[in-house]
């Protein structure tokens, strides 16, 4: 049945979308991501028809390479477990493939493809010399011991190592992959290649080539992006009520920066439910539970005492706020949530996660004139700081936190301005979705055009 909520797209782009849908059957997240970008490109090819020549847009929608592999490993009960590993090397026009690795039971080739596609434009927006890629596995790290995590990461890298390299493909973390997992994978890569190639992975520990501020970068960057949006309207975070979904790496450092800029965060969540704390979230307690103990957010309420409560399941977007930062996972914020947020007076929504808002939710925000920042722009601070880590590795240098953070701040402000100016240039002022898609596309497309049909 035809979905009437979908916007019509340019007649030259519809056949391209049809091919994407056909060739990648059963991959709804990739369809969603591709459709959103193609929707924005109609205006570009009207003005610059050369971008539709030589099947350029078809090529951008087709990953350069897709690798799928078996990951066998032995659990603590001496049982053999089998997972599936992926690396989708989407586009290398601007630099080596770059993008995280996700360990989560929901991972499949469609999820990795949508993430790799988004990553390509996101990385272009940073202005850094990095292509787009993504990887992962349907491995579920929840409840696994450190030794099991190590054995899994080692087995994963025994296959992955032949496909990556500092000039080829540079993975990093994503959901379920942090410094611990990157350490195990780096160790195995180093052993297999007999080479200390610091720039092959980012998100490394500080002692062996990691960058200061990398851990904080995605969350901090999202909040810097929102600050630019607010400033443009003559306002700032001061005293504003915020809700952040998730309580992983992105959410934690988004909360930290909102607090530093004078905002108030009253709710956050995990996959089990959400907490509301009208006194303002105690970030140290969230960090203790999530980063140190790897526990559940429900434990917050038991330890914090009066003034807060836990809601099992339900939607964190029922909590009224002016600033909403979805930082959990794809399609977590639905049209119904968008309606509630709008009714409750939200003014800004910025995606800290990758594609956390459904297409219908995004449409509602845009229709209601809510400032909306898509993930490929708002959460680009993580990968941008990964590129700074690559820079430090290449020059065998290690920058201070202040220097790295100020570079991040500058990059986020440039991304904001480039999305905003591009939207104005294409007669859609304030439309950050259009601005991000076009600005990212043009950079990748110009490099591809220069290189011929490859
Ligand atoms: N996984 C992060 C993202 O979605 C970071 C990728 C990287 O640092 O390479 O952008």
CSV table of C-alpha atoms and ligand atoms in Angstrom, one decimal:
chain,number,residue,atom,x,y,z
A,1,UNK,CA,0.0,0.0,0.0
A,2,UNK,CA,1.2,3.5,-0.8
A,3,UNK,CA,2.3,5.4,2.3
A,4,UNK,CA,0.6,8.8,2.0
A,5,UNK,CA,2.9,10.3,4.6
A,6,UNK,CA,5.8,10.1,2.1
A,7,UNK,CA,6.6,13.2,0.2
A,8,UNK,CA,6.8,13.0,-3.7
A,9,UNK,CA,10.4,13.1,-5.0
A,10,UNK,CA,11.9,14.5,-8.2
A,11,UNK,CA,11.0,12.5,-11.3
A,12,UNK,CA,14.7,11.9,-12.1
A,13,UNK,CA,15.4,10.7,-8.6
A,14,UNK,CA,12.4,8.3,-8.3
A,15,UNK,CA,13.9,5.6,-10.5
A,16,UNK,CA,17.1,5.8,-8.4
A,17,UNK,CA,15.1,5.3,-5.2
A,18,UNK,CA,13.1,2.5,-6.9
A,19,UNK,CA,16.4,0.7,-7.6
A,20,UNK,CA,17.6,1.2,-4.0
A,21,UNK,CA,14.3,-0.3,-2.7
A,22,UNK,CA,14.5,-3.2,-5.1
A,23,UNK,CA,18.2,-4.0,-4.7
A,24,UNK,CA,18.1,-3.7,-0.9
A,25,UNK,CA,14.8,-5.4,-0.2
A,26,UNK,CA,13.9,-5.9,3.4
A,27,UNK,CA,16.1,-3.1,4.6
A,28,UNK,CA,13.7,-0.4,5.8
A,29,UNK,CA,16.2,1.7,7.7
A,30,UNK,CA,18.4,2.0,4.6
A,31,UNK,CA,15.3,2.9,2.5
A,32,UNK,CA,14.4,5.6,5.0
A,33,UNK,CA,17.9,7.1,5.0
A,34,UNK,CA,18.2,7.0,1.2
A,35,UNK,CA,14.7,8.5,0.6
A,36,UNK,CA,15.5,11.4,3.0
A,37,UNK,CA,18.6,12.4,1.1
A,38,UNK,CA,17.1,11.9,-2.3
A,39,UNK,CA,14.1,14.1,-1.3
A,40,UNK,CA,16.6,16.9,-0.7
A,41,UNK,CA,18.5,16.5,-3.9
A,42,UNK,CA,15.7,17.5,-6.3
A,43,UNK,CA,16.5,21.2,-5.8
A,44,UNK,CA,20.2,20.5,-6.5
A,45,UNK,CA,19.7,18.7,-9.8
A,46,UNK,CA,17.2,21.4,-10.9
A,47,UNK,CA,19.9,24.0,-10.4
A,48,UNK,CA,22.9,21.9,-11.3
A,49,UNK,CA,21.9,19.1,-13.7
A,50,UNK,CA,25.5,18.0,-14.0
A,51,UNK,CA,25.1,16.3,-10.6
A,52,UNK,CA,22.7,13.8,-12.2
A,53,UNK,CA,25.1,12.8,-15.0
A,54,UNK,CA,27.2,9.7,-15.1
A,55,UNK,CA,24.9,7.9,-12.7
A,56,UNK,CA,26.6,9.8,-9.9
A,57,UNK,CA,23.7,9.7,-7.5
A,58,UNK,CA,23.2,5.9,-8.3
A,59,UNK,CA,26.8,5.4,-7.4
A,60,UNK,CA,26.5,7.3,-4.2
A,61,UNK,CA,23.6,5.0,-3.2
A,62,UNK,CA,25.6,1.8,-3.8
A,63,UNK,CA,28.2,0.9,-1.2
A,64,UNK,CA,31.7,0.4,-2.7
A,65,UNK,CA,32.2,-2.8,-0.8
A,66,UNK,CA,30.2,-5.0,1.7
A,67,UNK,CA,31.9,-7.6,3.8
A,68,UNK,CA,29.9,-10.1,5.8
A,69,UNK,CA,31.7,-12.7,7.9
A,70,UNK,CA,31.4,-15.4,10.6
A,71,UNK,CA,32.6,-14.6,14.1
A,72,UNK,CA,33.0,-17.8,16.2
A,73,UNK,CA,34.0,-17.5,19.8
A,74,UNK,CA,33.9,-19.5,23.0
A,75,UNK,CA,31.8,-18.3,26.0
A,76,UNK,CA,32.6,-18.7,29.7
A,77,UNK,CA,30.7,-22.0,29.7
A,78,UNK,CA,33.0,-23.4,27.1
A,79,UNK,CA,30.2,-23.2,24.5
A,80,UNK,CA,31.0,-22.2,20.9
A,81,UNK,CA,28.9,-19.1,19.9
A,82,UNK,CA,28.5,-17.8,16.4
A,83,UNK,CA,27.7,-14.2,15.4
A,84,UNK,CA,27.7,-12.4,12.2
A,85,UNK,CA,30.1,-9.6,11.5
A,86,UNK,CA,29.8,-6.7,9.0
A,87,UNK,CA,31.8,-3.9,7.4
A,88,UNK,CA,30.1,-1.8,4.8
A,89,UNK,CA,32.7,0.4,3.0
A,90,UNK,CA,30.4,3.0,1.6
A,91,UNK,CA,32.3,5.8,0.0
A,92,UNK,CA,36.0,6.7,-0.2
A,93,UNK,CA,35.9,9.8,-2.4
A,94,UNK,CA,37.0,12.1,0.5
A,95,UNK,CA,39.4,9.8,2.4
A,96,UNK,CA,39.7,6.4,3.9
A,97,UNK,CA,36.4,4.8,4.9
A,98,UNK,CA,35.6,6.0,8.4
A,99,UNK,CA,32.8,5.1,10.8
A,100,UNK,CA,32.1,3.1,14.0
A,101,UNK,CA,31.4,-0.5,14.8
A,102,UNK,CA,28.2,-1.4,16.5
A,103,UNK,CA,27.6,-4.5,18.7
A,104,UNK,CA,23.9,-4.9,19.3
A,105,UNK,CA,21.5,-7.8,18.6
A,106,UNK,CA,19.5,-5.6,16.2
A,107,UNK,CA,22.4,-5.3,13.8
A,108,UNK,CA,21.9,-6.7,10.3
A,109,UNK,CA,23.3,-5.6,6.9
A,110,UNK,CA,20.4,-3.1,6.4
A,111,UNK,CA,21.2,-1.3,9.7
A,112,UNK,CA,24.9,-1.1,8.9
A,113,UNK,CA,24.2,0.1,5.4
A,114,UNK,CA,21.9,2.9,6.6
A,115,UNK,CA,24.5,3.9,9.1
A,116,UNK,CA,27.3,3.8,6.5
A,117,UNK,CA,25.2,5.9,4.1
A,118,UNK,CA,24.5,8.5,6.8
A,119,UNK,CA,28.1,8.5,7.8
A,120,UNK,CA,29.3,9.4,4.3
A,121,UNK,CA,27.4,12.7,4.3
A,122,UNK,CA,28.1,13.3,8.0
A,123,UNK,CA,31.8,12.9,7.4
A,124,UNK,CA,31.7,15.2,4.4
A,125,UNK,CA,30.0,17.9,6.5
A,126,UNK,CA,32.9,17.9,9.0
A,127,UNK,CA,35.2,19.2,6.3
A,128,UNK,CA,37.8,16.5,7.2
A,129,UNK,CA,39.4,14.1,4.8
A,130,UNK,CA,37.3,11.0,5.7
A,131,UNK,CA,35.1,8.7,3.6
A,132,UNK,CA,32.2,6.8,5.0
A,133,UNK,CA,31.8,3.3,6.4
A,134,UNK,CA,30.2,1.4,9.2
A,135,UNK,CA,30.5,-2.1,10.8
A,136,UNK,CA,29.3,-4.2,13.5
A,137,UNK,CA,27.9,-7.5,14.7
A,138,UNK,CA,24.6,-8.9,16.1
A,139,UNK,CA,26.6,-9.8,19.2
A,140,UNK,CA,24.9,-8.8,22.4
A,141,UNK,CA,27.4,-7.5,25.0
A,142,UNK,CA,24.8,-7.2,27.7
A,143,UNK,CA,25.6,-9.5,30.6
A,144,UNK,CA,28.9,-10.8,29.1
A,145,UNK,CA,32.1,-11.0,31.1
A,146,UNK,CA,35.2,-9.0,30.2
A,147,UNK,CA,36.8,-12.2,29.0
A,148,UNK,CA,33.9,-13.0,26.7
A,149,UNK,CA,34.0,-9.5,25.3
A,150,UNK,CA,37.8,-9.9,24.7
A,151,UNK,CA,37.4,-13.2,23.0
A,152,UNK,CA,34.6,-11.9,20.8
A,153,UNK,CA,36.6,-8.7,19.9
A,154,UNK,CA,39.6,-10.8,19.0
A,155,UNK,CA,37.7,-13.1,16.8
A,156,UNK,CA,36.0,-10.2,15.1
A,157,UNK,CA,39.4,-8.6,14.4
A,158,UNK,CA,40.9,-11.8,13.1
A,159,UNK,CA,38.7,-11.4,10.1
A,160,UNK,CA,38.3,-7.6,10.0
A,161,UNK,CA,42.1,-6.8,10.0
A,162,UNK,CA,42.6,-7.7,6.4
A,163,UNK,CA,40.0,-5.1,5.3
A,164,UNK,CA,41.2,-2.1,7.3
A,165,UNK,CA,44.3,0.1,7.7
A,166,UNK,CA,45.1,3.8,8.4
A,167,UNK,CA,44.9,4.6,4.6
A,168,UNK,CA,42.1,2.2,3.9
A,169,UNK,CA,39.4,2.1,6.5
A,170,UNK,CA,39.5,3.4,10.1
A,171,UNK,CA,36.8,2.0,12.4
A,172,UNK,CA,35.8,3.4,15.8
A,173,UNK,CA,33.1,2.8,18.4
A,174,UNK,CA,29.4,3.1,18.2
A,175,UNK,CA,26.6,1.5,20.3
A,176,UNK,CA,28.1,-1.3,22.4
A,177,UNK,CA,31.7,-0.5,21.5
A,178,UNK,CA,33.7,1.8,23.7
A,179,UNK,CA,37.3,2.1,24.8
A,180,UNK,CA,37.4,-1.4,26.3
A,181,UNK,CA,36.4,-3.0,23.0
A,182,UNK,CA,38.6,-0.8,20.9
A,183,UNK,CA,41.5,-1.8,23.1
A,184,UNK,CA,40.9,-5.5,22.6
A,185,UNK,CA,40.5,-5.0,18.8
A,186,UNK,CA,43.6,-2.8,18.6
A,187,UNK,CA,45.6,-5.4,20.4
A,188,UNK,CA,44.7,-8.1,18.0
A,189,UNK,CA,45.2,-5.9,15.0
A,190,UNK,CA,48.7,-5.0,16.2
A,191,UNK,CA,49.5,-8.7,16.8
A,192,UNK,CA,48.3,-9.9,13.4
A,193,UNK,CA,50.1,-7.2,11.5
A,194,UNK,CA,53.1,-6.9,13.7
A,195,UNK,CA,52.9,-3.2,13.3
A,196,UNK,CA,51.9,-0.3,15.7
A,197,UNK,CA,49.6,1.5,13.3
A,198,UNK,CA,48.0,3.9,15.7
A,199,UNK,CA,45.7,5.5,13.0
A,200,UNK,CA,43.9,2.2,12.2
A,201,UNK,CA,41.3,2.7,14.9
A,202,UNK,CA,40.0,5.7,16.8
A,203,UNK,CA,38.4,6.0,20.2
A,204,UNK,CA,41.6,4.4,21.6
A,205,UNK,CA,42.7,4.7,25.2
A,206,UNK,CA,44.8,7.8,25.9
A,207,UNK,CA,48.0,5.8,26.8
A,208,UNK,CA,48.3,4.2,23.4
A,209,UNK,CA,47.3,7.0,21.0
A,210,UNK,CA,43.8,8.0,21.9
A,211,UNK,CA,42.6,11.6,21.8
A,212,UNK,CA,41.5,13.7,24.7
A,213,UNK,CA,37.8,14.8,24.3
A,214,UNK,CA,37.0,11.9,21.9
A,215,UNK,CA,34.8,10.2,24.5
A,216,UNK,CA,32.9,13.5,25.2
A,217,UNK,CA,32.9,14.7,21.6
A,218,UNK,CA,29.5,13.4,20.2
A,219,UNK,CA,27.5,14.6,23.1
A,220,UNK,CA,29.4,17.9,23.5
A,221,UNK,CA,29.2,18.5,19.7
A,222,UNK,CA,25.4,17.9,19.6
A,223,UNK,CA,24.9,20.5,22.4
A,224,UNK,CA,27.3,23.0,20.6
A,225,UNK,CA,25.2,22.6,17.5
A,226,UNK,CA,22.0,23.3,19.5
A,227,UNK,CA,23.7,26.4,21.0
A,228,UNK,CA,24.4,27.7,17.5
A,229,UNK,CA,20.7,27.1,16.6
A,230,UNK,CA,19.5,28.9,19.7
A,231,UNK,CA,22.0,31.8,19.3
A,232,UNK,CA,20.7,32.4,15.8
A,233,UNK,CA,17.3,33.0,17.4
A,234,UNK,CA,18.8,35.3,19.9
A,235,UNK,CA,18.5,32.9,22.8
A,236,UNK,CA,20.6,30.2,24.7
A,237,UNK,CA,20.4,27.2,27.1
A,238,UNK,CA,20.0,29.4,30.2
A,239,UNK,CA,17.4,27.7,32.4
A,240,UNK,CA,15.8,25.7,29.6
A,241,UNK,CA,14.3,22.3,30.4
A,242,UNK,CA,15.9,19.5,28.4
A,243,UNK,CA,15.1,15.8,28.0
A,244,UNK,CA,17.8,13.5,26.7
A,245,UNK,CA,16.9,9.9,25.7
A,246,UNK,CA,19.5,7.2,26.3
A,247,UNK,CA,22.1,7.1,29.0
A,248,UNK,CA,25.1,5.8,26.9
A,249,UNK,CA,28.1,7.7,25.8
A,250,UNK,CA,26.3,10.3,23.7
A,251,UNK,CA,23.6,11.0,26.2
A,252,UNK,CA,26.0,11.3,29.2
A,253,UNK,CA,28.2,13.9,27.6
A,254,UNK,CA,25.2,15.8,26.1
A,255,UNK,CA,23.8,16.1,29.6
A,256,UNK,CA,27.2,17.3,30.9
A,257,UNK,CA,27.5,20.0,28.3
A,258,UNK,CA,23.8,21.1,28.7
A,259,UNK,CA,24.5,21.6,32.4
A,260,UNK,CA,27.7,23.4,31.7
A,261,UNK,CA,25.8,25.9,29.5
A,262,UNK,CA,23.2,26.5,32.1
A,263,UNK,CA,20.4,24.2,31.0
A,264,UNK,CA,18.4,21.8,33.2
A,265,UNK,CA,18.1,18.1,32.3
A,266,UNK,CA,15.0,16.5,33.9
A,267,UNK,CA,14.9,13.0,32.2
A,268,UNK,CA,16.9,10.3,30.5
A,269,UNK,CA,16.4,6.7,29.7
A,270,UNK,CA,17.7,3.2,28.7
A,271,UNK,CA,16.0,0.4,26.9
A,272,UNK,CA,14.1,-0.6,30.0
A,273,UNK,CA,12.4,2.7,30.8
A,274,UNK,CA,13.1,6.3,31.8
A,275,UNK,CA,13.8,8.4,34.9
A,276,UNK,CA,12.4,11.8,35.7
A,277,UNK,CA,14.2,14.0,38.3
A,278,UNK,CA,12.6,17.4,38.7
A,279,UNK,CA,15.6,18.6,40.8
A,280,UNK,CA,17.8,18.0,37.7
A,281,UNK,CA,19.5,14.8,36.8
A,282,UNK,CA,22.5,13.9,39.0
A,283,UNK,CA,25.0,13.2,36.3
A,284,UNK,CA,27.7,11.7,38.5
A,285,UNK,CA,25.2,9.1,39.7
A,286,UNK,CA,24.2,8.3,36.1
A,287,UNK,CA,27.9,7.9,35.2
A,288,UNK,CA,28.5,5.6,38.2
A,289,UNK,CA,25.6,3.4,37.2
A,290,UNK,CA,26.2,3.3,33.5
A,291,UNK,CA,29.9,3.8,32.9
A,292,UNK,CA,31.3,2.1,36.0
A,293,UNK,CA,28.8,-0.5,37.0
A,294,UNK,CA,27.2,-1.1,33.5
A,295,UNK,CA,23.9,-1.3,35.3
A,296,UNK,CA,20.3,-0.2,34.6
A,297,UNK,CA,18.9,3.4,34.8
A,298,UNK,CA,16.1,2.1,37.2
A,299,UNK,CA,18.8,1.9,39.9
A,300,UNK,CA,19.1,5.7,39.8
A,301,UNK,CA,15.8,6.1,41.7
A,302,UNK,CA,16.7,3.7,44.5
A,303,UNK,CA,19.9,5.6,45.1
A,304,UNK,CA,18.8,9.2,44.5
A,305,UNK,CA,15.7,9.1,46.8
A,306,UNK,CA,12.9,11.7,46.9
A,307,UNK,CA,11.9,13.9,44.0
A,308,UNK,CA,12.4,11.4,41.2
A,309,UNK,CA,10.7,8.5,39.7
A,310,UNK,CA,11.2,5.7,37.2
A,311,UNK,CA,8.7,4.8,34.4
A,312,UNK,CA,9.1,1.3,33.1
A,313,UNK,CA,8.7,1.2,29.3
A,314,UNK,CA,6.7,4.2,28.2
A,315,UNK,CA,8.1,7.1,26.3
A,316,UNK,CA,10.6,9.6,27.7
A,317,UNK,CA,9.1,12.1,25.2
A,318,UNK,CA,6.0,12.4,27.4
A,319,UNK,CA,8.1,14.5,29.8
A,320,UNK,CA,7.5,18.2,28.8
A,321,UNK,CA,10.6,20.1,27.7
A,322,UNK,CA,11.8,22.9,25.5
A,323,UNK,CA,14.9,21.1,24.1
A,324,UNK,CA,14.7,17.4,23.1
A,325,UNK,CA,17.9,15.5,22.4
A,326,UNK,CA,17.2,11.9,21.2
A,327,UNK,CA,20.5,10.1,21.9
A,328,UNK,CA,19.5,6.5,22.1
A,329,UNK,CA,18.9,4.7,18.8
A,330,UNK,CA,17.2,4.7,15.4
A,331,UNK,CA,13.5,5.4,15.1
A,332,UNK,CA,13.0,5.8,18.9
A,333,UNK,CA,11.0,9.0,18.5
A,334,UNK,CA,7.7,8.4,16.6
A,335,UNK,CA,5.1,10.7,15.1
A,336,UNK,CA,3.0,10.3,18.3
A,337,UNK,CA,6.1,11.4,20.4
A,338,UNK,CA,6.6,14.4,18.0
A,339,UNK,CA,3.0,15.4,18.5
A,340,UNK,CA,3.3,15.3,22.3
A,341,UNK,CA,6.6,17.3,22.2
A,342,UNK,CA,5.0,19.9,20.0
A,343,UNK,CA,1.9,20.2,22.3
A,344,UNK,CA,4.3,20.5,25.3
A,345,UNK,CA,6.1,23.5,23.7
A,346,UNK,CA,9.4,22.0,22.4
A,347,UNK,CA,11.5,24.6,20.5
A,348,UNK,CA,14.5,22.5,19.4
A,349,UNK,CA,15.0,18.9,18.6
A,350,UNK,CA,18.5,17.7,17.8
A,351,UNK,CA,19.5,14.1,17.0
A,352,UNK,CA,22.5,12.9,19.1
A,353,UNK,CA,21.9,9.4,17.8
A,354,UNK,CA,21.8,8.3,14.2
A,355,UNK,CA,18.3,8.7,12.7
A,356,UNK,CA,16.4,8.5,16.1
A,357,UNK,CA,13.4,10.3,14.7
A,358,UNK,CA,11.1,8.5,12.2
A,359,UNK,CA,10.4,10.2,8.9
A,360,UNK,CA,6.8,11.0,10.1
A,361,UNK,CA,8.2,12.6,13.3
A,362,UNK,CA,10.7,14.8,11.3
A,363,UNK,CA,7.9,15.9,9.0
A,364,UNK,CA,5.8,17.0,12.0
A,365,UNK,CA,8.6,19.0,13.4
A,366,UNK,CA,9.3,20.7,10.1
A,367,UNK,CA,5.7,21.4,9.5
A,368,UNK,CA,5.3,22.9,13.0
A,369,UNK,CA,8.3,25.2,12.4
A,370,UNK,CA,10.3,23.5,15.3
A,371,UNK,CA,14.1,23.9,14.9
A,372,UNK,CA,15.2,20.4,13.9
A,373,UNK,CA,18.8,19.2,13.6
A,374,UNK,CA,19.4,15.9,11.8
A,375,UNK,CA,22.0,13.5,13.2
A,376,UNK,CA,24.3,13.7,10.3
A,377,UNK,CA,24.9,17.3,11.3
A,378,UNK,CA,24.2,17.4,15.0
A,379,UNK,CA,26.2,14.3,16.0
A,380,UNK,CA,29.1,14.8,13.7
A,381,UNK,CA,31.4,15.9,16.6
A,382,UNK,CA,32.2,12.3,17.4
A,383,UNK,CA,33.6,11.4,14.0
A,384,UNK,CA,35.2,14.9,13.6
A,385,UNK,CA,37.2,14.3,16.8
A,386,UNK,CA,38.1,10.8,15.5
A,387,UNK,CA,39.6,12.7,12.5
A,388,UNK,CA,41.5,14.9,15.0
A,389,UNK,CA,42.7,11.7,16.6
A,390,UNK,CA,44.0,10.5,13.2
A,391,UNK,CA,45.7,13.8,12.8
A,392,UNK,CA,47.5,13.5,16.2
A,393,UNK,CA,48.5,9.9,15.4
A,394,UNK,CA,49.9,10.9,12.0
A,395,UNK,CA,52.0,13.6,13.6
A,396,UNK,CA,52.8,11.5,16.7
A,397,UNK,CA,51.4,14.2,18.8
A,398,UNK,CA,48.9,14.4,21.7
A,399,UNK,CA,46.9,17.6,22.2
A,400,UNK,CA,45.5,19.1,25.4
A,401,UNK,CA,41.8,18.7,26.2
A,402,UNK,CA,41.3,22.4,25.7
A,403,UNK,CA,42.9,22.5,22.3
A,404,UNK,CA,41.0,19.4,21.1
A,405,UNK,CA,37.7,20.7,22.5
A,406,UNK,CA,38.2,24.1,20.9
A,407,UNK,CA,38.8,22.5,17.5
A,408,UNK,CA,35.5,20.5,18.1
A,409,UNK,CA,33.7,23.7,18.9
A,410,UNK,CA,34.9,25.4,15.8
A,411,UNK,CA,34.0,22.4,13.6
A,412,UNK,CA,30.5,22.2,15.0
A,413,UNK,CA,30.0,25.9,14.5
A,414,UNK,CA,31.2,25.5,10.9
A,415,UNK,CA,28.8,22.6,10.3
A,416,UNK,CA,25.9,24.6,11.7
A,417,UNK,CA,26.7,27.6,9.4
A,418,UNK,CA,27.2,25.4,6.4
A,419,UNK,CA,23.8,23.7,6.9
A,420,UNK,CA,22.1,27.0,7.6
A,421,UNK,CA,23.7,28.8,4.6
A,422,UNK,CA,23.0,25.9,2.2
A,423,UNK,CA,19.4,25.9,3.2
A,424,UNK,CA,19.1,29.6,2.5
A,425,UNK,CA,20.9,29.2,-0.8
A,426,UNK,CA,18.3,26.6,-1.8
A,427,UNK,CA,15.4,28.8,-0.7
A,428,UNK,CA,14.5,26.8,2.4
A,429,UNK,CA,15.7,29.0,5.3
A,430,UNK,CA,15.9,27.2,8.6
A,431,UNK,CA,15.6,23.7,7.0
A,432,UNK,CA,18.6,22.0,8.5
A,433,UNK,CA,17.7,18.6,7.0
A,434,UNK,CA,17.8,20.0,3.5
A,435,UNK,CA,20.9,22.1,4.3
A,436,UNK,CA,22.8,19.1,5.7
A,437,UNK,CA,21.9,16.7,2.9
A,438,UNK,CA,22.8,19.1,0.2
A,439,UNK,CA,26.0,20.4,1.8
A,440,UNK,CA,27.2,16.9,2.5
A,441,UNK,CA,26.2,15.6,-0.9
A,442,UNK,CA,27.9,18.4,-2.9
A,443,UNK,CA,31.3,17.8,-1.2
A,444,UNK,CA,31.2,14.0,-1.9
A,445,UNK,CA,29.8,14.5,-5.4
A,446,UNK,CA,32.5,17.1,-6.4
A,447,UNK,CA,35.2,14.7,-5.4
A,448,UNK,CA,33.6,11.8,-7.2
A,449,UNK,CA,33.2,13.9,-10.4
A,450,UNK,CA,36.8,14.8,-10.3
A,451,UNK,CA,37.8,11.2,-10.1
A,452,UNK,CA,35.8,9.9,-13.1
A,453,UNK,CA,33.6,6.8,-13.1
A,454,UNK,CA,35.2,4.5,-10.6
B,1,LIG,N1,29.9,6.0,15.6
B,1,LIG,C1,30.1,7.4,15.5
B,1,LIG,C2,29.2,8.0,14.5
B,1,LIG,O1,28.1,7.5,14.3
B,1,LIG,C3,31.6,7.8,15.4
B,1,LIG,C4,32.3,7.2,14.2
B,1,LIG,C5,33.8,7.5,14.2
B,1,LIG,O2,34.3,8.1,15.1
B,1,LIG,O3,34.4,7.0,13.3
B,1,LIG,O4,29.5,9.0,13.9
